[in-house]
CSV table of C-alpha atoms in Angstrom, one decimal:
chain,number,residue,atom,x,y,z
A,1,UNK,CA,-74.0,56.5,10.1
A,2,UNK,CA,-73.7,60.0,11.3
A,3,UNK,CA,-75.6,62.6,9.3
A,4,UNK,CA,-74.3,66.0,8.4
A,5,UNK,CA,-73.6,68.4,11.3
A,6,UNK,CA,-76.9,69.5,12.8
A,7,UNK,CA,-76.9,73.0,11.3
A,8,UNK,CA,-75.3,74.8,8.4
A,9,UNK,CA,-73.4,76.9,10.8
A,10,UNK,CA,-71.7,73.9,12.5
A,11,UNK,CA,-68.6,72.8,10.6
A,12,UNK,CA,-67.7,69.1,10.7
A,13,UNK,CA,-65.1,68.3,13.3
A,14,UNK,CA,-62.7,65.4,13.8
A,15,UNK,CA,-65.1,63.5,16.0
A,16,UNK,CA,-68.0,63.7,13.6
A,17,UNK,CA,-65.7,62.8,10.7
A,18,UNK,CA,-64.3,59.7,12.5
A,19,UNK,CA,-67.9,58.5,13.1
A,20,UNK,CA,-68.7,59.2,9.5
A,21,UNK,CA,-65.7,57.2,8.2
A,22,UNK,CA,-66.5,54.3,10.6
A,23,UNK,CA,-69.9,54.0,8.8
A,24,UNK,CA,-68.4,54.1,5.3
A,25,UNK,CA,-65.9,51.2,5.8
A,26,UNK,CA,-64.4,48.8,5.9
A,27,UNK,CA,-61.1,50.3,4.9
A,28,UNK,CA,-58.3,48.3,3.5
A,29,UNK,CA,-54.8,48.3,5.0
A,30,UNK,CA,-53.3,49.9,1.9
A,31,UNK,CA,-53.4,53.5,0.9
A,32,UNK,CA,-56.6,55.5,0.7
A,33,UNK,CA,-56.5,58.1,-2.0
A,34,UNK,CA,-57.9,61.6,-1.9
A,35,UNK,CA,-58.7,63.8,-4.9
A,36,UNK,CA,-57.3,67.2,-3.9
A,37,UNK,CA,-57.9,70.1,-6.3
A,38,UNK,CA,-56.4,72.6,-3.8
A,39,UNK,CA,-59.8,74.3,-3.3
A,40,UNK,CA,-61.4,74.6,0.1
A,41,UNK,CA,-63.6,71.6,-0.1
A,42,UNK,CA,-60.8,69.1,-1.0
A,43,UNK,CA,-58.3,70.5,1.5
A,44,UNK,CA,-60.9,70.3,4.3
A,45,UNK,CA,-61.4,66.7,3.3
A,46,UNK,CA,-57.7,66.1,3.4
A,47,UNK,CA,-57.3,67.8,6.8
A,48,UNK,CA,-60.2,65.8,8.3
A,49,UNK,CA,-59.0,62.5,6.8
A,50,UNK,CA,-55.5,63.0,8.1
A,51,UNK,CA,-56.9,63.6,11.6
A,52,UNK,CA,-59.0,60.4,11.4
A,53,UNK,CA,-56.1,58.4,9.9
A,54,UNK,CA,-53.7,59.6,12.7
A,55,UNK,CA,-56.2,58.8,15.4
A,56,UNK,CA,-56.9,55.7,17.5
A,57,UNK,CA,-60.1,54.3,15.8
A,58,UNK,CA,-59.9,50.7,14.6
A,59,UNK,CA,-59.9,49.9,10.9
A,60,UNK,CA,-58.0,52.9,9.7
A,61,UNK,CA,-55.8,52.8,6.6
A,62,UNK,CA,-52.0,52.6,6.9
A,63,UNK,CA,-51.4,55.5,4.5
A,64,UNK,CA,-53.1,58.4,2.7
A,65,UNK,CA,-52.2,59.6,-0.8
A,66,UNK,CA,-53.4,63.0,-2.1
A,67,UNK,CA,-53.8,63.1,-5.9
A,68,UNK,CA,-53.5,66.6,-7.3
A,69,UNK,CA,-54.7,67.0,-11.0
A,70,UNK,CA,-53.0,69.8,-12.9
A,71,UNK,CA,-55.3,70.3,-15.9
A,72,UNK,CA,-52.8,72.8,-17.4
A,73,UNK,CA,-55.6,75.0,-18.6
A,74,UNK,CA,-54.4,78.2,-16.9
A,75,UNK,CA,-50.9,79.6,-16.7
A,76,UNK,CA,-50.9,79.5,-12.9
A,77,UNK,CA,-52.1,75.9,-12.6
A,78,UNK,CA,-48.6,74.3,-12.1
A,79,UNK,CA,-47.8,76.7,-9.3
A,80,UNK,CA,-51.2,76.1,-7.7
A,81,UNK,CA,-50.6,72.3,-7.8
A,82,UNK,CA,-47.2,72.7,-6.2
A,83,UNK,CA,-48.6,74.9,-3.5
A,84,UNK,CA,-51.3,72.3,-2.8
A,85,UNK,CA,-48.7,69.6,-2.5
A,86,UNK,CA,-46.8,71.8,0.0
A,87,UNK,CA,-50.0,72.3,2.0
A,88,UNK,CA,-50.7,68.6,2.1
A,89,UNK,CA,-47.2,67.9,3.2
A,90,UNK,CA,-47.6,70.5,6.0
A,91,UNK,CA,-50.6,68.5,7.4
A,92,UNK,CA,-48.8,65.1,7.0
A,93,UNK,CA,-50.4,63.9,3.7
A,94,UNK,CA,-48.2,62.4,1.0
A,95,UNK,CA,-49.2,63.6,-2.5
A,96,UNK,CA,-48.6,63.2,-6.2
A,97,UNK,CA,-49.3,65.7,-9.0
A,98,UNK,CA,-51.0,64.3,-12.1
A,99,UNK,CA,-50.3,66.5,-15.1
A,100,UNK,CA,-52.8,66.4,-18.0
A,101,UNK,CA,-51.0,67.3,-21.3
A,102,UNK,CA,-53.7,66.7,-23.8
A,103,UNK,CA,-56.5,69.1,-22.8
A,104,UNK,CA,-56.8,72.2,-24.9
A,105,UNK,CA,-59.3,75.0,-25.4
A,106,UNK,CA,-62.4,74.2,-27.3
A,107,UNK,CA,-66.0,73.1,-26.9
A,108,UNK,CA,-67.2,71.0,-23.9
A,109,UNK,CA,-64.1,71.8,-22.0
A,110,UNK,CA,-65.7,71.2,-18.6
A,111,UNK,CA,-66.9,67.7,-19.7
A,112,UNK,CA,-63.6,66.8,-21.3
A,113,UNK,CA,-61.6,68.0,-18.3
A,114,UNK,CA,-63.8,66.0,-15.9
A,115,UNK,CA,-63.3,62.8,-18.0
A,116,UNK,CA,-59.6,63.3,-18.2
A,117,UNK,CA,-59.4,64.0,-14.5
A,118,UNK,CA,-61.1,60.8,-13.5
A,119,UNK,CA,-59.1,58.8,-16.0
A,120,UNK,CA,-55.9,60.1,-14.4
A,121,UNK,CA,-57.2,59.6,-10.9
A,122,UNK,CA,-58.3,56.0,-11.5
A,123,UNK,CA,-55.0,55.2,-13.1
A,124,UNK,CA,-53.1,56.7,-10.2
A,125,UNK,CA,-55.2,54.7,-7.7
A,126,UNK,CA,-54.5,51.4,-9.5
A,127,UNK,CA,-50.8,52.2,-9.7
A,128,UNK,CA,-50.7,53.0,-5.9
A,129,UNK,CA,-52.7,50.0,-5.0
A,130,UNK,CA,-55.6,52.1,-3.6
A,131,UNK,CA,-59.1,50.7,-3.8
A,132,UNK,CA,-60.8,53.7,-2.1
A,133,UNK,CA,-60.8,57.2,-3.6
A,134,UNK,CA,-62.3,60.0,-1.4
A,135,UNK,CA,-64.0,62.9,-3.1
A,136,UNK,CA,-64.9,66.2,-1.6
A,137,UNK,CA,-68.4,66.8,-3.1
A,138,UNK,CA,-70.7,68.5,-0.6
A,139,UNK,CA,-74.3,69.5,-0.1
A,140,UNK,CA,-74.4,72.3,-2.7
A,141,UNK,CA,-72.6,70.2,-5.3
A,142,UNK,CA,-75.3,67.6,-4.8
A,143,UNK,CA,-78.1,70.1,-5.2
A,144,UNK,CA,-76.5,71.5,-8.4
A,145,UNK,CA,-76.2,68.0,-9.8
A,146,UNK,CA,-79.9,67.3,-9.2
A,147,UNK,CA,-80.9,70.6,-10.8
A,148,UNK,CA,-78.8,70.0,-13.9
A,149,UNK,CA,-80.2,66.5,-14.3
A,150,UNK,CA,-83.7,67.8,-13.9
A,151,UNK,CA,-83.1,70.3,-16.7
A,152,UNK,CA,-81.7,67.5,-18.9
A,153,UNK,CA,-84.9,65.4,-18.3
A,154,UNK,CA,-83.2,62.7,-16.2
A,155,UNK,CA,-85.4,60.0,-14.7
A,156,UNK,CA,-85.2,58.4,-11.3
A,157,UNK,CA,-81.8,56.8,-11.7
A,158,UNK,CA,-80.2,60.1,-12.8
A,159,UNK,CA,-82.0,62.1,-10.1
A,160,UNK,CA,-80.4,60.0,-7.4
A,161,UNK,CA,-77.4,62.1,-8.3
A,162,UNK,CA,-74.1,61.4,-6.6
A,163,UNK,CA,-73.9,58.4,-4.3
A,164,UNK,CA,-72.1,58.5,-0.9
A,165,UNK,CA,-70.4,55.2,-2.0
A,166,UNK,CA,-70.2,54.2,-5.6
A,167,UNK,CA,-68.4,50.9,-6.5
A,168,UNK,CA,-66.5,50.9,-9.8
A,169,UNK,CA,-64.8,47.9,-11.3
A,170,UNK,CA,-61.8,47.9,-8.9
A,171,UNK,CA,-62.4,51.1,-6.9
A,172,UNK,CA,-64.8,52.6,-4.4
A,173,UNK,CA,-65.6,56.3,-4.8
A,174,UNK,CA,-66.5,57.6,-1.3
A,175,UNK,CA,-68.0,61.1,-0.6
A,176,UNK,CA,-67.9,61.5,3.2
A,177,UNK,CA,-68.9,65.2,3.0
A,178,UNK,CA,-71.9,65.0,0.7
A,179,UNK,CA,-74.3,66.3,3.4
A,180,UNK,CA,-72.0,69.1,4.5
A,181,UNK,CA,-72.5,72.8,3.4
A,182,UNK,CA,-69.5,74.4,1.8
A,183,UNK,CA,-69.3,77.2,4.2
A,184,UNK,CA,-68.6,74.7,7.0
A,185,UNK,CA,-65.7,73.3,5.2
A,186,UNK,CA,-64.1,76.7,4.9
A,187,UNK,CA,-64.6,77.2,8.6
A,188,UNK,CA,-62.6,73.9,9.1
A,189,UNK,CA,-59.7,75.4,7.2
A,190,UNK,CA,-59.9,78.8,8.9
A,191,UNK,CA,-59.8,77.1,12.3
A,192,UNK,CA,-56.8,75.0,11.2
A,193,UNK,CA,-55.0,78.1,9.8
A,194,UNK,CA,-54.9,76.6,6.3
A,195,UNK,CA,-55.3,78.5,3.0
A,196,UNK,CA,-56.7,77.2,-0.2
A,197,UNK,CA,-56.8,78.0,-4.0
A,198,UNK,CA,-59.8,79.7,-5.6
A,199,UNK,CA,-60.4,78.5,-9.2
A,200,UNK,CA,-61.9,81.4,-11.1
A,201,UNK,CA,-63.8,79.0,-13.4
A,202,UNK,CA,-66.1,78.1,-10.5
A,203,UNK,CA,-67.6,81.7,-10.7
A,204,UNK,CA,-67.6,81.9,-14.5
A,205,UNK,CA,-71.2,82.3,-15.4
A,206,UNK,CA,-70.5,81.1,-18.9
A,207,UNK,CA,-70.7,77.6,-17.3
A,208,UNK,CA,-74.1,76.2,-16.5
A,209,UNK,CA,-73.1,74.8,-13.1
A,210,UNK,CA,-71.6,78.2,-12.1
A,211,UNK,CA,-74.9,79.9,-12.9
A,212,UNK,CA,-76.9,77.3,-11.0
A,213,UNK,CA,-74.5,77.6,-8.0
A,214,UNK,CA,-75.0,81.4,-7.9
A,215,UNK,CA,-78.8,81.0,-7.9
A,216,UNK,CA,-78.9,78.3,-5.2
A,217,UNK,CA,-76.3,79.6,-2.8
A,218,UNK,CA,-78.7,81.9,-1.0
A,219,UNK,CA,-81.9,79.8,-1.4
A,220,UNK,CA,-81.9,77.1,1.3
A,221,UNK,CA,-85.4,76.1,0.5
A,222,UNK,CA,-84.6,75.3,-3.1
A,223,UNK,CA,-81.5,73.3,-1.9
A,224,UNK,CA,-83.5,71.3,0.6
A,225,UNK,CA,-86.2,70.5,-2.1
A,226,UNK,CA,-83.5,69.3,-4.5
A,227,UNK,CA,-81.8,67.1,-1.9
A,228,UNK,CA,-85.2,65.6,-0.9
A,229,UNK,CA,-85.8,64.6,-4.5
A,230,UNK,CA,-82.3,63.1,-4.7
A,231,UNK,CA,-82.8,61.2,-1.4
A,232,UNK,CA,-86.1,59.7,-2.6
A,233,UNK,CA,-84.6,58.7,-6.0
A,234,UNK,CA,-81.6,57.2,-4.3
A,235,UNK,CA,-83.7,55.2,-1.9
A,236,UNK,CA,-85.8,53.8,-4.8
A,237,UNK,CA,-82.6,53.0,-6.7
A,238,UNK,CA,-81.2,51.1,-3.8
A,239,UNK,CA,-84.4,49.1,-3.5
A,240,UNK,CA,-84.2,48.3,-7.2
A,241,UNK,CA,-80.6,47.2,-6.9
A,242,UNK,CA,-81.3,45.0,-3.9
A,243,UNK,CA,-84.1,43.3,-5.9
A,244,UNK,CA,-81.7,42.9,-8.8
A,245,UNK,CA,-79.1,41.3,-6.6
A,246,UNK,CA,-81.7,38.8,-5.2
A,247,UNK,CA,-82.7,37.9,-8.8
A,248,UNK,CA,-79.1,37.4,-9.9
A,249,UNK,CA,-78.3,35.2,-6.9
A,250,UNK,CA,-81.2,33.0,-7.7
A,251,UNK,CA,-80.9,32.8,-11.4
A,252,UNK,CA,-77.2,32.5,-12.3
A,253,UNK,CA,-73.9,31.0,-11.2
A,254,UNK,CA,-70.8,33.1,-12.1
A,255,UNK,CA,-67.4,31.5,-12.5
A,256,UNK,CA,-64.0,32.9,-11.4
A,257,UNK,CA,-63.0,33.0,-15.1
A,258,UNK,CA,-65.8,35.3,-16.2
A,259,UNK,CA,-68.5,33.1,-17.6
A,260,UNK,CA,-72.0,32.8,-16.1
A,261,UNK,CA,-74.3,29.7,-16.1
A,262,UNK,CA,-78.0,30.6,-16.2
A,263,UNK,CA,-80.4,28.6,-14.1
A,264,UNK,CA,-83.3,29.9,-16.2
A,265,UNK,CA,-83.8,30.8,-19.8
A,266,UNK,CA,-82.5,34.3,-20.7
A,267,UNK,CA,-86.0,35.4,-21.7
A,268,UNK,CA,-87.2,34.8,-18.1
A,269,UNK,CA,-84.6,37.2,-16.7
A,270,UNK,CA,-85.7,40.8,-16.1
A,271,UNK,CA,-84.1,43.3,-18.5
A,272,UNK,CA,-82.2,44.8,-15.6
A,273,UNK,CA,-80.7,41.4,-14.7
A,274,UNK,CA,-79.8,40.4,-18.2
A,275,UNK,CA,-78.2,43.9,-18.8
A,276,UNK,CA,-76.1,43.6,-15.6
A,277,UNK,CA,-74.9,40.2,-16.7
A,278,UNK,CA,-74.0,41.3,-20.2
A,279,UNK,CA,-72.1,44.3,-18.8
A,280,UNK,CA,-70.2,42.1,-16.4
A,281,UNK,CA,-69.3,39.3,-18.8
A,282,UNK,CA,-68.4,41.7,-21.6
A,283,UNK,CA,-66.7,44.3,-19.4
A,284,UNK,CA,-69.1,46.9,-20.9
A,285,UNK,CA,-69.1,50.5,-19.8
A,286,UNK,CA,-72.7,51.1,-20.8
A,287,UNK,CA,-75.9,49.2,-20.6
A,288,UNK,CA,-77.2,47.7,-23.9
A,289,UNK,CA,-80.3,49.1,-25.4
A,290,UNK,CA,-83.8,47.7,-24.6
A,291,UNK,CA,-84.5,46.3,-28.1
A,292,UNK,CA,-81.0,44.8,-28.4
A,293,UNK,CA,-81.5,43.0,-25.0
A,294,UNK,CA,-84.9,41.6,-26.1
A,295,UNK,CA,-83.4,40.3,-29.3
A,296,UNK,CA,-80.5,38.7,-27.5
A,297,UNK,CA,-82.8,37.0,-25.0
A,298,UNK,CA,-85.0,35.6,-27.8
A,299,UNK,CA,-82.0,34.3,-29.8
A,300,UNK,CA,-79.8,33.1,-27.0
A,301,UNK,CA,-80.3,29.4,-27.7
A,302,UNK,CA,-79.0,29.9,-31.2
A,303,UNK,CA,-75.8,31.5,-30.0
A,304,UNK,CA,-76.7,35.2,-30.2
A,305,UNK,CA,-74.1,37.9,-29.3
A,306,UNK,CA,-74.4,41.3,-27.6
A,307,UNK,CA,-71.9,43.7,-26.2
A,308,UNK,CA,-69.0,41.3,-26.6
A,309,UNK,CA,-70.9,38.5,-25.0
A,310,UNK,CA,-72.0,35.2,-26.6
A,311,UNK,CA,-74.7,32.9,-25.4
A,312,UNK,CA,-73.6,29.2,-25.5
A,313,UNK,CA,-75.6,26.1,-24.7
A,314,UNK,CA,-73.6,23.5,-22.8
A,315,UNK,CA,-74.7,20.6,-20.5
A,316,UNK,CA,-78.3,21.6,-20.8
A,317,UNK,CA,-77.8,25.2,-19.6
A,318,UNK,CA,-77.3,28.5,-21.3
A,319,UNK,CA,-74.0,30.2,-20.5
A,320,UNK,CA,-73.0,33.8,-21.1
A,321,UNK,CA,-69.3,33.9,-22.1
A,322,UNK,CA,-67.0,36.6,-23.4
A,323,UNK,CA,-67.0,36.6,-27.2
A,324,UNK,CA,-63.5,35.6,-28.2
A,325,UNK,CA,-63.5,37.9,-31.2
A,326,UNK,CA,-64.2,40.9,-28.9
A,327,UNK,CA,-61.3,40.1,-26.5
A,328,UNK,CA,-58.5,42.6,-26.3
A,329,UNK,CA,-55.1,41.8,-27.9
A,330,UNK,CA,-52.5,40.2,-25.6
A,331,UNK,CA,-50.6,42.5,-23.3
A,332,UNK,CA,-47.1,42.3,-21.8
A,333,UNK,CA,-47.4,40.2,-18.6
A,334,UNK,CA,-46.1,42.7,-16.0
A,335,UNK,CA,-47.2,42.5,-12.4
A,336,UNK,CA,-50.6,44.4,-12.2
A,337,UNK,CA,-51.2,44.3,-16.0
A,338,UNK,CA,-54.9,44.5,-16.9
A,339,UNK,CA,-56.1,42.5,-19.9
A,340,UNK,CA,-59.5,42.9,-21.6
A,341,UNK,CA,-60.7,45.3,-18.8
A,342,UNK,CA,-61.6,42.1,-16.9
A,343,UNK,CA,-58.5,40.6,-15.3
A,344,UNK,CA,-55.3,41.7,-13.6
A,345,UNK,CA,-52.1,39.7,-13.4
A,346,UNK,CA,-50.4,39.2,-10.0
A,347,UNK,CA,-46.8,38.1,-10.2
A,348,UNK,CA,-43.8,38.7,-12.3
A,349,UNK,CA,-43.4,36.0,-15.1
A,350,UNK,CA,-40.3,37.5,-16.7
A,351,UNK,CA,-39.5,39.0,-20.1
A,352,UNK,CA,-41.4,37.9,-23.2
A,353,UNK,CA,-44.5,36.6,-21.5
A,354,UNK,CA,-47.9,37.8,-22.6
A,355,UNK,CA,-51.4,37.7,-21.1
A,356,UNK,CA,-54.3,37.1,-23.5
A,357,UNK,CA,-57.1,34.8,-24.4
A,358,UNK,CA,-56.7,31.0,-24.2
A,359,UNK,CA,-58.4,30.6,-27.5
A,360,UNK,CA,-58.7,27.2,-29.2
A,361,UNK,CA,-55.6,25.9,-27.4
A,362,UNK,CA,-56.2,22.2,-26.5
A,363,UNK,CA,-55.4,21.2,-22.9
A,364,UNK,CA,-52.0,19.8,-22.1
A,365,UNK,CA,-51.8,16.0,-21.7
A,366,UNK,CA,-51.5,16.3,-18.0
A,367,UNK,CA,-53.9,18.7,-16.2
A,368,UNK,CA,-55.1,19.0,-12.6
A,369,UNK,CA,-58.7,18.6,-13.6
A,370,UNK,CA,-60.8,18.5,-16.8
A,371,UNK,CA,-61.0,21.7,-18.7
A,372,UNK,CA,-64.3,23.3,-19.7
A,373,UNK,CA,-65.5,22.8,-23.2
A,374,UNK,CA,-63.8,24.9,-25.9
A,375,UNK,CA,-66.7,27.3,-26.3
A,376,UNK,CA,-66.6,28.1,-22.5
A,377,UNK,CA,-62.8,28.4,-22.2
A,378,UNK,CA,-61.8,30.4,-25.3
A,379,UNK,CA,-61.8,33.8,-23.5
A,380,UNK,CA,-60.2,32.6,-20.3
A,381,UNK,CA,-56.9,34.5,-19.5
A,382,UNK,CA,-53.8,32.6,-20.3
A,383,UNK,CA,-50.0,33.3,-20.3
A,384,UNK,CA,-47.7,32.4,-23.1
A,385,UNK,CA,-44.0,32.6,-23.7
A,386,UNK,CA,-44.0,33.3,-27.4
A,387,UNK,CA,-46.4,30.6,-28.8
A,388,UNK,CA,-45.9,28.3,-25.8
A,389,UNK,CA,-48.6,28.1,-23.2
A,390,UNK,CA,-47.0,28.4,-19.8
A,391,UNK,CA,-49.9,29.1,-17.4
A,392,UNK,CA,-53.7,29.1,-17.2
A,393,UNK,CA,-54.2,30.1,-13.5
A,394,UNK,CA,-58.0,29.6,-13.5
A,395,UNK,CA,-57.7,26.1,-14.8
A,396,UNK,CA,-54.8,25.1,-12.5
A,397,UNK,CA,-52.2,24.7,-15.2
A,398,UNK,CA,-48.7,26.0,-14.7
A,399,UNK,CA,-45.4,25.0,-16.3
A,400,UNK,CA,-42.5,24.8,-13.9
A,401,UNK,CA,-41.4,28.3,-12.8
A,402,UNK,CA,-44.8,29.9,-13.2
A,403,UNK,CA,-46.8,28.5,-10.3
A,404,UNK,CA,-46.7,31.8,-8.3
A,405,UNK,CA,-48.7,33.7,-10.9
A,406,UNK,CA,-52.3,34.6,-10.4
A,407,UNK,CA,-55.1,36.3,-12.3
A,408,UNK,CA,-57.8,38.2,-10.5
A,409,UNK,CA,-61.0,39.8,-11.7
A,410,UNK,CA,-61.0,43.5,-12.1
A,411,UNK,CA,-64.5,44.0,-10.7
A,412,UNK,CA,-65.0,43.7,-7.0
A,413,UNK,CA,-68.6,42.6,-7.3
A,414,UNK,CA,-69.2,40.1,-10.1
A,415,UNK,CA,-72.8,41.2,-10.7
A,416,UNK,CA,-73.3,44.9,-10.4
A,417,UNK,CA,-71.6,48.1,-9.3
A,418,UNK,CA,-73.7,48.9,-6.2
A,419,UNK,CA,-74.0,52.4,-4.7
A,420,UNK,CA,-75.2,53.8,-1.4
A,421,UNK,CA,-77.3,56.8,-0.8
A,422,UNK,CA,-77.7,57.5,3.0
């Protein structure tokens, strides 16, 4: 895929960006979302993306959606968000303002604002049906991230810093401008006659990142060294993830309903592979600890549990299944409803229907094919009208009137959230 423009003085142009996006696809036909703060970086991303989407290249999305987060931490933030929406409209990009009402002054405001921002962005993407979210992080952002992680004592995984593509459970985070210097992005806007918002917190030296930015901005050698370390760490991480994918493909068989049959004893899996499987089956946000993994592997044959996952022996194999007691409570079965952070409903079953765990429900007298054993099926998603079972899509059971319902996994990749460092 195209690298960054040849020199720091050369701003990215539409032709370069089109080549860049071609290498970061494929792009779905639905909307591609953009996180737009109103600053120069994100507005330049919006302008370049609109030029690409409106062009003639194959595989472009049908629609763009700018997502503007108003943190409401400064009195002028609402006006700035509205101004940014008008600027997006002027270049032909639809937008939506996401207002955060629960942030207030206090400790760790930057970390809290970031977490709230991404929560709002991810929710808006799901609501809009977008599976790609473009972010405007650039070359200096990457160098700052590496420097901060070095200070914090991060190892190789952390020093890889931000990936060009990072796959989340149901969303790709894509950073097309990661190799571009920020001054080039401002030149893009000046050439297009577009203004932008300057956030004073970006220059507030009370924040660690702002201090680092000031020190790095005029030190190209330091930036280059930091980016070289990130590239080396990213390459090593991709090699490790490729080896992990090979191991998982050889050693386990995942099912559509979220259980995994192991072809080898858990103790023979690498810690990375067992950790990936526990996170997937249990919908965990964080990897389990090393000691806990070792204990789980040693006691798997006896039905050990870890991270909402239970080991079950069935038909001569060890299975990893979602622990029924750890499943989320049933949710109202609206189209797009997510249950247990693992499954999303497709279809509209009507009022009074819930989506939850199948549990100990015995199979109906007439089924399309035999059901798995109770220990394997207890956490499979099922739909009920009150106490009456009306559909178990994964097992092919539907009462009349419910056959158009479907349940899909939330994660794109059933084994690991991969990332790409160019």
